[in-house]
XYZ file of C-alpha atoms in Angstrom:
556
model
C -67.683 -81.675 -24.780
C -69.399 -78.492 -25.389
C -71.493 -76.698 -22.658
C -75.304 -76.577 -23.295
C -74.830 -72.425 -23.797
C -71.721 -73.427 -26.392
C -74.019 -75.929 -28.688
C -77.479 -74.083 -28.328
C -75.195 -70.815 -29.684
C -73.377 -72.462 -31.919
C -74.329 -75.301 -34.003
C -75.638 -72.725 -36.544
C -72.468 -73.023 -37.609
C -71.880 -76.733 -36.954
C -75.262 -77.140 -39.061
C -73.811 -75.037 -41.851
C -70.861 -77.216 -42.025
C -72.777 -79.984 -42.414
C -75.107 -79.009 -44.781
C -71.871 -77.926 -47.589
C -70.619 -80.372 -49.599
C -66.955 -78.904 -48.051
C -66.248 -76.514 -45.936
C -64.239 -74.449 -48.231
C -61.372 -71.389 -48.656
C -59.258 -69.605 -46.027
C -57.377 -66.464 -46.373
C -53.893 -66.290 -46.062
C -52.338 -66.398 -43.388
C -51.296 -63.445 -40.811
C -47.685 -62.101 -41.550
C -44.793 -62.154 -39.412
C -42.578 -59.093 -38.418
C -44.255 -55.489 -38.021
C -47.307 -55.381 -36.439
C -47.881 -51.843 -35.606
C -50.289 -49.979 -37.849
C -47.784 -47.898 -39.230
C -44.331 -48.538 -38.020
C -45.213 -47.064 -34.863
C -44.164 -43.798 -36.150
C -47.788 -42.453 -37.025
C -50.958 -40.865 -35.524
C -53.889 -42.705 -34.905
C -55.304 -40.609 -37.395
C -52.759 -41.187 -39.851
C -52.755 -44.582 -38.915
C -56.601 -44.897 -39.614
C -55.906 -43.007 -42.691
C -53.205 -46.108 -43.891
C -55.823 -48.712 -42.921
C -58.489 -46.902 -45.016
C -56.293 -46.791 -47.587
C -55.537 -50.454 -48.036
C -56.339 -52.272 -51.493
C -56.578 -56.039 -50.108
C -54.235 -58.620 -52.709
C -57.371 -60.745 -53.968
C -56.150 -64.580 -54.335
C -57.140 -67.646 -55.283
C -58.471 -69.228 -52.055
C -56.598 -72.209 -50.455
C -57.931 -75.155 -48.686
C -58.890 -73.595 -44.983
C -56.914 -73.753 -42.109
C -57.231 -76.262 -39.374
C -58.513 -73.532 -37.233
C -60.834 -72.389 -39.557
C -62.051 -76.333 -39.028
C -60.198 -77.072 -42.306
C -61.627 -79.191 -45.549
C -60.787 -78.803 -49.095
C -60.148 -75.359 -51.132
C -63.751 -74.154 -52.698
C -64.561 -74.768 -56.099
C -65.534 -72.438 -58.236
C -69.464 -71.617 -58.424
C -71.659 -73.070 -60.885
C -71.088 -69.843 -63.186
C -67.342 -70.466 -63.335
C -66.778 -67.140 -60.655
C -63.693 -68.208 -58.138
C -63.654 -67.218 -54.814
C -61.045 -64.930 -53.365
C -59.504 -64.404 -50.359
C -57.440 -61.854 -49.480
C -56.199 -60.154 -45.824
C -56.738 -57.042 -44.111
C -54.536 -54.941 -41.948
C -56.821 -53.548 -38.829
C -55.792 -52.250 -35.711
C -55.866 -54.496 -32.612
C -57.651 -51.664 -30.644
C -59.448 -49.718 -32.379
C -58.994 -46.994 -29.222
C -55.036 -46.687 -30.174
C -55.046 -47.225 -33.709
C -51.534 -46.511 -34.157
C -50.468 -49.084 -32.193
C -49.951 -53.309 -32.758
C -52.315 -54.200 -35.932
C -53.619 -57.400 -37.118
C -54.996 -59.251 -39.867
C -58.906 -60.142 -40.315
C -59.266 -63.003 -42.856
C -61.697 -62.229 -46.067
C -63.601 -63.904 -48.971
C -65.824 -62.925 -51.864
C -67.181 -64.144 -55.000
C -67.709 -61.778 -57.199
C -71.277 -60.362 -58.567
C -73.275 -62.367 -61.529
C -74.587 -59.415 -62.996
C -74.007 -56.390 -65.527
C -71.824 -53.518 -63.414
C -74.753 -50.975 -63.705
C -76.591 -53.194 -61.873
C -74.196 -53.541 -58.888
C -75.502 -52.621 -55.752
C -71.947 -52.922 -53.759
C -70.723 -55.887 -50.944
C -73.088 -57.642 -49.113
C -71.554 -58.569 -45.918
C -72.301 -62.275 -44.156
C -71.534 -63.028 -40.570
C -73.624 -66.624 -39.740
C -73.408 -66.558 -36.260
C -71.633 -68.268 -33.433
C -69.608 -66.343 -32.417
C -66.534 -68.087 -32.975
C -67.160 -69.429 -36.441
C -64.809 -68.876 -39.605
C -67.348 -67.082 -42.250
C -64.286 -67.247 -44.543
C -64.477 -71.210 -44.373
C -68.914 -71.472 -43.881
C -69.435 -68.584 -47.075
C -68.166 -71.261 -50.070
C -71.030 -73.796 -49.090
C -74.288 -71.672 -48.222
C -73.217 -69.830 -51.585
C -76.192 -71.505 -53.297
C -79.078 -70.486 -50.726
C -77.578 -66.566 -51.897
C -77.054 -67.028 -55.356
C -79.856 -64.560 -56.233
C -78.393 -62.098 -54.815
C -75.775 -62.327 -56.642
C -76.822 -60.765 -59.095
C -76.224 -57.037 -57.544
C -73.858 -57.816 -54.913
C -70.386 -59.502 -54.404
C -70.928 -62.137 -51.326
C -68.305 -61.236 -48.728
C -67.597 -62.584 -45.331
C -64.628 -62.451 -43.234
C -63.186 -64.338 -39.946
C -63.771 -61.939 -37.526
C -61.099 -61.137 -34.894
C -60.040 -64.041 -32.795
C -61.552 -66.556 -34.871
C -59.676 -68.415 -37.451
C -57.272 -66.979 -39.412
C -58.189 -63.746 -37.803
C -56.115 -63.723 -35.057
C -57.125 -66.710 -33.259
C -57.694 -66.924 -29.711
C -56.375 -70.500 -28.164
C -56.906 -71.871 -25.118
C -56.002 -75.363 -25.526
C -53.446 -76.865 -22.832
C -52.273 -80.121 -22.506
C -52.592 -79.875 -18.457
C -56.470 -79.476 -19.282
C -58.971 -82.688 -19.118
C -60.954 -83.250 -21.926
C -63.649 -81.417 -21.949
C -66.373 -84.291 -22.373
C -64.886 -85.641 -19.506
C -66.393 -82.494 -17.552
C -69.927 -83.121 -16.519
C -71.886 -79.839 -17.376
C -74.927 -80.633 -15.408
C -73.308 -81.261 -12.238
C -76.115 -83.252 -10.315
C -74.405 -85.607 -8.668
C -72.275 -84.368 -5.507
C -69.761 -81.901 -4.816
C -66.870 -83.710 -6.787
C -68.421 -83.250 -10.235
C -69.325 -79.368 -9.576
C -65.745 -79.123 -8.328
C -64.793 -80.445 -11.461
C -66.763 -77.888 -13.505
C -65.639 -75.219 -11.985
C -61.804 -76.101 -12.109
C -62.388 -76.714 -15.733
C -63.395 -73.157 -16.362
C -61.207 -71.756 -14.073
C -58.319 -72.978 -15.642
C -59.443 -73.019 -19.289
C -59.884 -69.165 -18.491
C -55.743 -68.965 -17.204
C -54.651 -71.173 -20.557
C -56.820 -68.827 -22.770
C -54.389 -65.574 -21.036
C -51.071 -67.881 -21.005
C -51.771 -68.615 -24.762
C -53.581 -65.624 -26.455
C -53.649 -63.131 -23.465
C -52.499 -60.256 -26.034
C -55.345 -60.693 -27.920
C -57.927 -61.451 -25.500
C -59.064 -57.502 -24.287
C -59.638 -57.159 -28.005
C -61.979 -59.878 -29.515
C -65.443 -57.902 -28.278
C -68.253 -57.549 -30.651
C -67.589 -53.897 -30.607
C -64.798 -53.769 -32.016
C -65.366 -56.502 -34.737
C -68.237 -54.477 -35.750
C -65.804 -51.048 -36.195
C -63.913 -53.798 -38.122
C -66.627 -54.290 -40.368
C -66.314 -50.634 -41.078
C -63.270 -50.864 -42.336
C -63.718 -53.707 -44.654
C -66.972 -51.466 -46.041
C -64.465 -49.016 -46.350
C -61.339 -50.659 -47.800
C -64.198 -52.317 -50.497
C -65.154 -48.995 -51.760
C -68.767 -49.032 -50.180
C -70.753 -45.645 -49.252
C -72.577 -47.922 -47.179
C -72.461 -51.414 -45.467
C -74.768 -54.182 -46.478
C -75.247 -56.546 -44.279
C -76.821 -60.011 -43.696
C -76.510 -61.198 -40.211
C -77.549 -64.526 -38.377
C -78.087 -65.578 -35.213
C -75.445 -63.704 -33.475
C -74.651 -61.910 -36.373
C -77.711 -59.972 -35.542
C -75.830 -59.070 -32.309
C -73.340 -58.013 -33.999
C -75.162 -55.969 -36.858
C -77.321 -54.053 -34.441
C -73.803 -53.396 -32.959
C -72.558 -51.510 -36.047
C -75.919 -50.018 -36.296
C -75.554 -47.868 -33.231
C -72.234 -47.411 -33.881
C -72.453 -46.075 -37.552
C -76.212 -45.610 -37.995
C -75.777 -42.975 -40.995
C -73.272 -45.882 -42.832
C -76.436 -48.558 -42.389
C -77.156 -49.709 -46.213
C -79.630 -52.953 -46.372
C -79.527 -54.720 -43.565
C -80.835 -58.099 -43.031
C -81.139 -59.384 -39.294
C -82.174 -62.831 -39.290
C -82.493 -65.322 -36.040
C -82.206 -62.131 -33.667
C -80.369 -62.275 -30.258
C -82.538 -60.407 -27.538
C -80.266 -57.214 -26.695
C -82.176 -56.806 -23.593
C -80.907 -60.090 -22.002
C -78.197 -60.248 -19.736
C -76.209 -63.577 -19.979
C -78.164 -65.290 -17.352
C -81.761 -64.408 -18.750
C -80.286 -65.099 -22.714
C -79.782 -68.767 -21.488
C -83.092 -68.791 -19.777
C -84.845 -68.010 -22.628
C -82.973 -70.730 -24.541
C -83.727 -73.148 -22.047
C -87.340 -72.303 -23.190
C -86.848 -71.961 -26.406
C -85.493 -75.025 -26.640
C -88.348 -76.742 -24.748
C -91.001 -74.981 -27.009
C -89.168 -76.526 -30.252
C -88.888 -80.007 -28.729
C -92.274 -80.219 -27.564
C -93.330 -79.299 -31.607
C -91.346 -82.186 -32.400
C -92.746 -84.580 -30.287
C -96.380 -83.833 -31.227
C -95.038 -84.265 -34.666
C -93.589 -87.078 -33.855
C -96.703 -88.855 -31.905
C -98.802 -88.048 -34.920
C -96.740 -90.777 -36.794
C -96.972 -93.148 -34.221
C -94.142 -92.349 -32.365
C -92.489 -95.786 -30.281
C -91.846 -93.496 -27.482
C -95.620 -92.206 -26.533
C -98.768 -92.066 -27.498
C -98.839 -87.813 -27.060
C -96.491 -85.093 -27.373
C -96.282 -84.947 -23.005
C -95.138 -88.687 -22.715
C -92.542 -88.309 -25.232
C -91.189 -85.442 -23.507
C -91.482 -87.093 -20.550
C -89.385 -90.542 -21.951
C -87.008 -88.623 -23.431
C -85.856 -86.951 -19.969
C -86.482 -90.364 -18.645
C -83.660 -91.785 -21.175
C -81.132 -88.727 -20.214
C -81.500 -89.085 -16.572
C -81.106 -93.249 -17.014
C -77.924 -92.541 -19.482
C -76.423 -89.937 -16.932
C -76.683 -92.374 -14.578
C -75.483 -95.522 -16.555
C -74.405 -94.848 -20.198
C -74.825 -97.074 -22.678
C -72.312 -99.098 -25.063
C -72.221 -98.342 -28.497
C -70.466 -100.139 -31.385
C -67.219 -97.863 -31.809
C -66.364 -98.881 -27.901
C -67.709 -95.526 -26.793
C -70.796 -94.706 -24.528
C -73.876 -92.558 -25.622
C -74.596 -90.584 -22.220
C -76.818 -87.860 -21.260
C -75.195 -85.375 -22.696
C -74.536 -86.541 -26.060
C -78.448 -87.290 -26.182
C -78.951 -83.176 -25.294
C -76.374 -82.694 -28.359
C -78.208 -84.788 -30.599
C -82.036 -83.340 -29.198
C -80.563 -79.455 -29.693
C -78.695 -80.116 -32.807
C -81.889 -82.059 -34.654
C -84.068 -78.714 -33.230
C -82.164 -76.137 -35.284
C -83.231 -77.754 -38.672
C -86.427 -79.238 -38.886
C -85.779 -81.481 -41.807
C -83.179 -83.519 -38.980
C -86.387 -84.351 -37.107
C -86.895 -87.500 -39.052
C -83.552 -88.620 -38.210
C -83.860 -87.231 -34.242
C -87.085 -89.840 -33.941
C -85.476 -92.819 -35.144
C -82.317 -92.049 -32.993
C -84.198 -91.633 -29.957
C -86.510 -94.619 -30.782
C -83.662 -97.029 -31.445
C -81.538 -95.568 -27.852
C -84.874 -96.492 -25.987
C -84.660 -99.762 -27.351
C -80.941 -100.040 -25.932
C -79.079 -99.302 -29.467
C -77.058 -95.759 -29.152
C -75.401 -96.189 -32.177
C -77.621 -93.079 -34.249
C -78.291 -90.851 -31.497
C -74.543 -91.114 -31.002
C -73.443 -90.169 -34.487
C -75.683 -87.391 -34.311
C -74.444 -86.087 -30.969
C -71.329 -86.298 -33.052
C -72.133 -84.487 -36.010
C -74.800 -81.861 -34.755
C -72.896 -81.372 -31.338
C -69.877 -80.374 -32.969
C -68.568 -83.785 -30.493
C -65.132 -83.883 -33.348
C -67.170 -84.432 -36.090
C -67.996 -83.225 -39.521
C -70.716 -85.880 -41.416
C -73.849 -84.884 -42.913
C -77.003 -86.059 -42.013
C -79.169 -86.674 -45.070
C -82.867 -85.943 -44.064
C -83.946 -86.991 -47.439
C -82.400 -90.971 -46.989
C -83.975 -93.247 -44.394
C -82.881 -92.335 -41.295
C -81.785 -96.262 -40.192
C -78.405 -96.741 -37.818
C -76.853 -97.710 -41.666
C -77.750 -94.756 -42.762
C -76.417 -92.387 -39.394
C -73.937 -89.544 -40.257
C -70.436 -90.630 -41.364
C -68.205 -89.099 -38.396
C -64.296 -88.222 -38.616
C -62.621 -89.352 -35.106
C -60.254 -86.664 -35.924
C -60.590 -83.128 -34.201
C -61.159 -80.588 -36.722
C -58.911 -78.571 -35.274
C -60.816 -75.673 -35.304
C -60.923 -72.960 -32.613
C -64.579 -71.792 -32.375
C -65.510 -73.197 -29.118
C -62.628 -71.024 -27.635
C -63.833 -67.945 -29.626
C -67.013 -68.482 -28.596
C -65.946 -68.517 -25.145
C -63.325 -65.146 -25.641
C -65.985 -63.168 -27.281
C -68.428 -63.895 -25.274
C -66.947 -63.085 -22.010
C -65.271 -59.791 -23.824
C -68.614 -58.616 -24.118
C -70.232 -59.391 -21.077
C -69.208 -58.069 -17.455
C -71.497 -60.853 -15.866
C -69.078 -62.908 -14.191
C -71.391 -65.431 -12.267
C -70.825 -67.900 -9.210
C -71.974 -71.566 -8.704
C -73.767 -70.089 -5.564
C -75.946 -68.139 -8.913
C -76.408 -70.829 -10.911
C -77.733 -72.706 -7.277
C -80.273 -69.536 -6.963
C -81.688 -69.481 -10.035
C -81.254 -73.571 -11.062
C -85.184 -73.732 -10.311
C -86.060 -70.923 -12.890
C -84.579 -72.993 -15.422
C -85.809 -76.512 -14.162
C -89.155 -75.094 -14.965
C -88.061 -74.393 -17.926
C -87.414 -77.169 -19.910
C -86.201 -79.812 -17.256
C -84.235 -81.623 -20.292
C -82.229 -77.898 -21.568
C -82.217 -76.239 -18.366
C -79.681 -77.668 -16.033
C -77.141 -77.581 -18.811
C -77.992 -73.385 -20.042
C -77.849 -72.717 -16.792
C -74.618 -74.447 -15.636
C -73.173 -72.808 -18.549
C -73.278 -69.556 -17.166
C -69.767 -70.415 -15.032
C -67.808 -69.680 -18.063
C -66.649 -66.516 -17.827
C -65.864 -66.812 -14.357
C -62.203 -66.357 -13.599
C -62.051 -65.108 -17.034
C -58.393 -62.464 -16.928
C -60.571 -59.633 -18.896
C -63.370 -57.418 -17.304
C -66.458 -57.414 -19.741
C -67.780 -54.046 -21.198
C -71.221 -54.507 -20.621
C -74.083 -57.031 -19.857
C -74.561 -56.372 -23.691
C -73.495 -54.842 -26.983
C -75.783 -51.357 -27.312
C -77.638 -51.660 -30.451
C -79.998 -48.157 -30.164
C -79.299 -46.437 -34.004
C -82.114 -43.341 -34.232
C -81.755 -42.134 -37.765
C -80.608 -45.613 -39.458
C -82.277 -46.126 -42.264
C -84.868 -49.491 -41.822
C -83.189 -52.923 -40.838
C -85.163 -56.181 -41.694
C -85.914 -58.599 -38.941
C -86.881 -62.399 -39.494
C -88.212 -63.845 -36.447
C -88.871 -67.674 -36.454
C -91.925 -68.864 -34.008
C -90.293 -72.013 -33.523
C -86.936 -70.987 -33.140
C -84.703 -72.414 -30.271
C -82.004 -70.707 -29.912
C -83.129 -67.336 -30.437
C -86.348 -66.966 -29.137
C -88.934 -65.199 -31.242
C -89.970 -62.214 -28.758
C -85.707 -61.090 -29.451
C -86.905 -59.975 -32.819
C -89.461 -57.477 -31.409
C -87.242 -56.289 -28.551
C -84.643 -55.758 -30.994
C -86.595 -53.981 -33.149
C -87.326 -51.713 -30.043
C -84.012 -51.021 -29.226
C -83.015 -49.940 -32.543
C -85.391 -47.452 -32.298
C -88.551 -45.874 -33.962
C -88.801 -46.754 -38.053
C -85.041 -48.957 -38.281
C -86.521 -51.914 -37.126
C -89.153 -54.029 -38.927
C -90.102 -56.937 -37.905
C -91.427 -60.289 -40.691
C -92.329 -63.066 -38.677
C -91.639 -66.841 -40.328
C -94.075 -69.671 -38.645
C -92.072 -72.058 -39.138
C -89.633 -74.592 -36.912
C -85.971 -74.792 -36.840
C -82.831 -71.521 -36.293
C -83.200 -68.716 -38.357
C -85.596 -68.558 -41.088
C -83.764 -68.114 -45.201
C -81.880 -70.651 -44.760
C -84.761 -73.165 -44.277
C -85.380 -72.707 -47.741
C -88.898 -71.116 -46.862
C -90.071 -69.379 -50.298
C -92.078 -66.417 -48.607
C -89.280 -65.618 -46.394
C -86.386 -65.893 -49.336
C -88.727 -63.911 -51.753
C -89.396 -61.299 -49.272
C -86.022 -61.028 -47.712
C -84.575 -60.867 -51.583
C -86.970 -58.050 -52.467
C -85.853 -56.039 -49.862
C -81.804 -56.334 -50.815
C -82.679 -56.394 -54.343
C -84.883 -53.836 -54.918
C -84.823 -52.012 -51.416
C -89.002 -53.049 -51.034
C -89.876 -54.228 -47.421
C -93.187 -56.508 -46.699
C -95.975 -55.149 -45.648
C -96.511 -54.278 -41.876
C -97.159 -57.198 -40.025
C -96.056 -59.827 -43.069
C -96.126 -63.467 -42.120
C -94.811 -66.186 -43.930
C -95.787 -69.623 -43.178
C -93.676 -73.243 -43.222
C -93.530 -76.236 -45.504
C -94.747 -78.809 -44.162
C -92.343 -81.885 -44.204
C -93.293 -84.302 -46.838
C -94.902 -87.049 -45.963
C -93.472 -89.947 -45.042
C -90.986 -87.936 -43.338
């Protein structure tokens, strides 16, 4: 199973998954024979000069990959435009670019509107990291569709993800991971356990993809984004960033601030967090979210409480009790504690899921684990892929339709290259002892799990660059931040430190009052309209603009 850390930084993409009616296209895959930039015969700066001057061979798209977590080939959008998918050629280290190459996976649709209107590329990265944006692109296609109109949508897999490379650490000597507990509470044996686990998924990550592994950093990936800009024909990059995608745009900010088109930074990633503090933060972030739910909840007369405290207080109740003793659900599994933290932090990044969350907790209380199960499933990215429809009655009959087949998709094991290529925090189960209280306080559901998590990286075979990517661009022109109030996963003081960071006049802040990951994607008309104007048209909101949520309708 997925840590805590893994789901609370990744089901952005699990939810996007889940809310397309496929996941759709994959790029070609990477070539066989040469792999040197140039033969091996060139400069790096003839060998830069080669990648710059690549023309990618535009295709039809094919059904993805099964690392890309497969699905059928994307159909064409409503306007009869196909999507494309071509490969590009990019070094492996961008510090010896004449040496081994690779290729970085890459989609597009093409823009709506009349060629004088054209504005260039807009670039997508929706978070993780570790997802395939080449595979997630096809399905959120109709939440961008106005924009459109003066752009060609693009998104790529970036390096060690997907078709991109792809980092695997998969090894038959390994246990399943659900059989790992990830809040070991319950004597030396299961911590023992936890840390084998990562110890050894960090040696089959080096005995499977160790020539790839230096290489995966968000540093790099952004210099890779660069070159697509580049290779596309853009004077500058335009860019729409998510969750970590914000990491990674204030990345190629600092990097290239003069190359900075329109930028949109939404969901932003603290960049003043080390590892250990950015799970802290979740672990409250999380908290905050799930205490908005269960007020909502108790003002709809909630089974589990009468207030918003007792149904925090049940629901930790009914972990603890399924830790202990989990309980038998129809498909001859067993809902435990930590499928009912998948389910809780998956329902908390949309809030149309809360309907569903309720009656899944309600029924598990009553001894029936069959919804909260299939949720876990779907939301915790558990091997599933089904759809929870917030609009039907959320009823066991009506609980996501789950695949018992593995995707086959290798995000989890991007997420966890990545993420230890950019950090240097490497930390020990005596840290996670030291600071276990912090994060008890917390959110005494989220915190034992975020902070557990932070054992990942240790043993991991490359040194980290940094506690994080620098993100500082003086002179970039403005970047727009969306910072959600209610947001879990990325808290909504990371937009104003971010903002800080990037320095005086780029960043400026909108704040969305709403509930849920990320803000345009909840469909929120202020925040599309204001996000859209400032693509489109280049116009930014107002100082201190504030767009407030839907409420759900009722009933729901």
């Amino acid at each position: 199973m997925p840590t805590a850390r893994a789901i609370s930084s990744a089901v952005l993409l699990s939810t996007a998954a889940l809310l397309a009616s496929s996941l759709t296209a994959c790029a070609p895959a990477a070539r066989d024979g040469d792999r040197r930039g140039d033969g091996g015969t060139a400069t790096d700066e003839q060998a830069l000069k080669a990648f710059r001057g690549q023309s990618p061979d535009w295709r039809d798209c094919p059904a993805p990959a099964p690392v890309q977590g497969g699905g059928e080939a994307p159909r064409a959008l409503p306007d009869g435009t196909a999507w494309q998918c071509a490969t590009l050629r990019a070094p492996l280290d961008w510090k010896k670019p004449a040496g081994e190459s690779m290729d970085l996976a890459l989609i597009r649709a093409r823009s709506s509107g009349d060629a004088a209107d054209r504005i260039g590329s807009l670039l997508f990265n929706f978070g993780g990291p570790g997802g395939s944006g080449v595979a997630t692109l096809p399905g959120l296609a109709p939440d961008y569709d106005k924009l459109r109109a003066r752009y060609d949508l693009v998104s790529f897999d970036p390096r060690g993800v997907g078709n991109s490379r792809a980092v695997r650490c998969s090894d038959p000597a390994l246990p399943d991971d659900s059989e790992v507990d990830d809040t070991p509470d319950d004597g030396a044996d299961e911590l023992a356990a936890l840390v084998a686990f990562n110890r050894d998924t960090a040696a089959a990550c080096e005995r499977n993809s160790g020539d790839v592994l230096p290489y995966v950093g968000t540093t790099q990936a952004a210099q890779d984004m660069d070159l697509i800009r580049q290779v596309l024909g853009d004077e500058k990059l335009h860019y729409f960033g998510i969750s970590y995608g914000t990491e990674l745009g204030g990345a190629y900010a600092h990097l290239f601030p003069e190359r900075v088109g329109r930028a949109v930074l939404d969901g932003v990633v603290d960049p003043t967090h080390d590892r250990m503090a950015e799970a802290l933060a979740q672990a409250g972030g999380f908290q905050r979210a799930f205490e908005h739910f269960a007020a909502w909840c108790a003002e709809r007369g909630c089974a589990l409480g009468a207030d918003a405290e007792r149904i925090v207080a049940a629901t930790v109740a009914l972990e603890e009790a399924l830790d202990d003793t989990p309980l038998p659900v129809s498909d001859g599994g067993e809902l435990d504690g930590d499928a009912l933290i998948d389910a809780v932090s998956g329902a908390l990044y949309r809030q149309d899921y809360w309907p569903t969350l309720r009656v899944a907790l309600e029924a598990a209380a009553d001894d029936d684990g069959d919804v909260l199960q299939d949720l876990a499933e779907a939301l915790g990215q558990r091997g599933g892929d089904g759809d929870p429809d917030a609009s039907d009655a959320p009823d066991a009959s009506d609980a996501p339709d789950v695949s018992d087949e593995s995707d086959g998709s290798n995000e989890e094991d991007a997420f966890r290259a990545i993420t230890c290529d950019d950090s240097s925090d490497r930390y020990t189960a005596a840290d996670v002892r030291d600071r276990l209280p912090e994060f008890l306080r917390a959110s005494p559901l989220f915190g034992p799990g975020l902070a557990w998590s932070a054992l990942s990286c240790a043993g991991w075979p490359v040194p980290g660059t940094a506690h994080r990517p620098e993100v500082s661009a003086p002179g970039a022109p403005p970047v727009l931040l969306v910072g959600n109030t209610g947001d879990p996963a990325t808290p909504y003081e990371g937009a104003a430190r971010m903002a800080e960071r990037l320095g005086k006049g780029v960043g400026f802040e909108l704040t969305f009052e709403g509930e849920g990951h990320g803000a345009y994607d909840s469909g929120n008309g202020c925040v599309r309209e204001a996000v859209d104007a400032y693509l489109l048209d280049g116009r930014l909101p107002a100082p201190g603009a504030v767009c407030e949520a839907e409420p759900l309708p009722e009933g729901k």
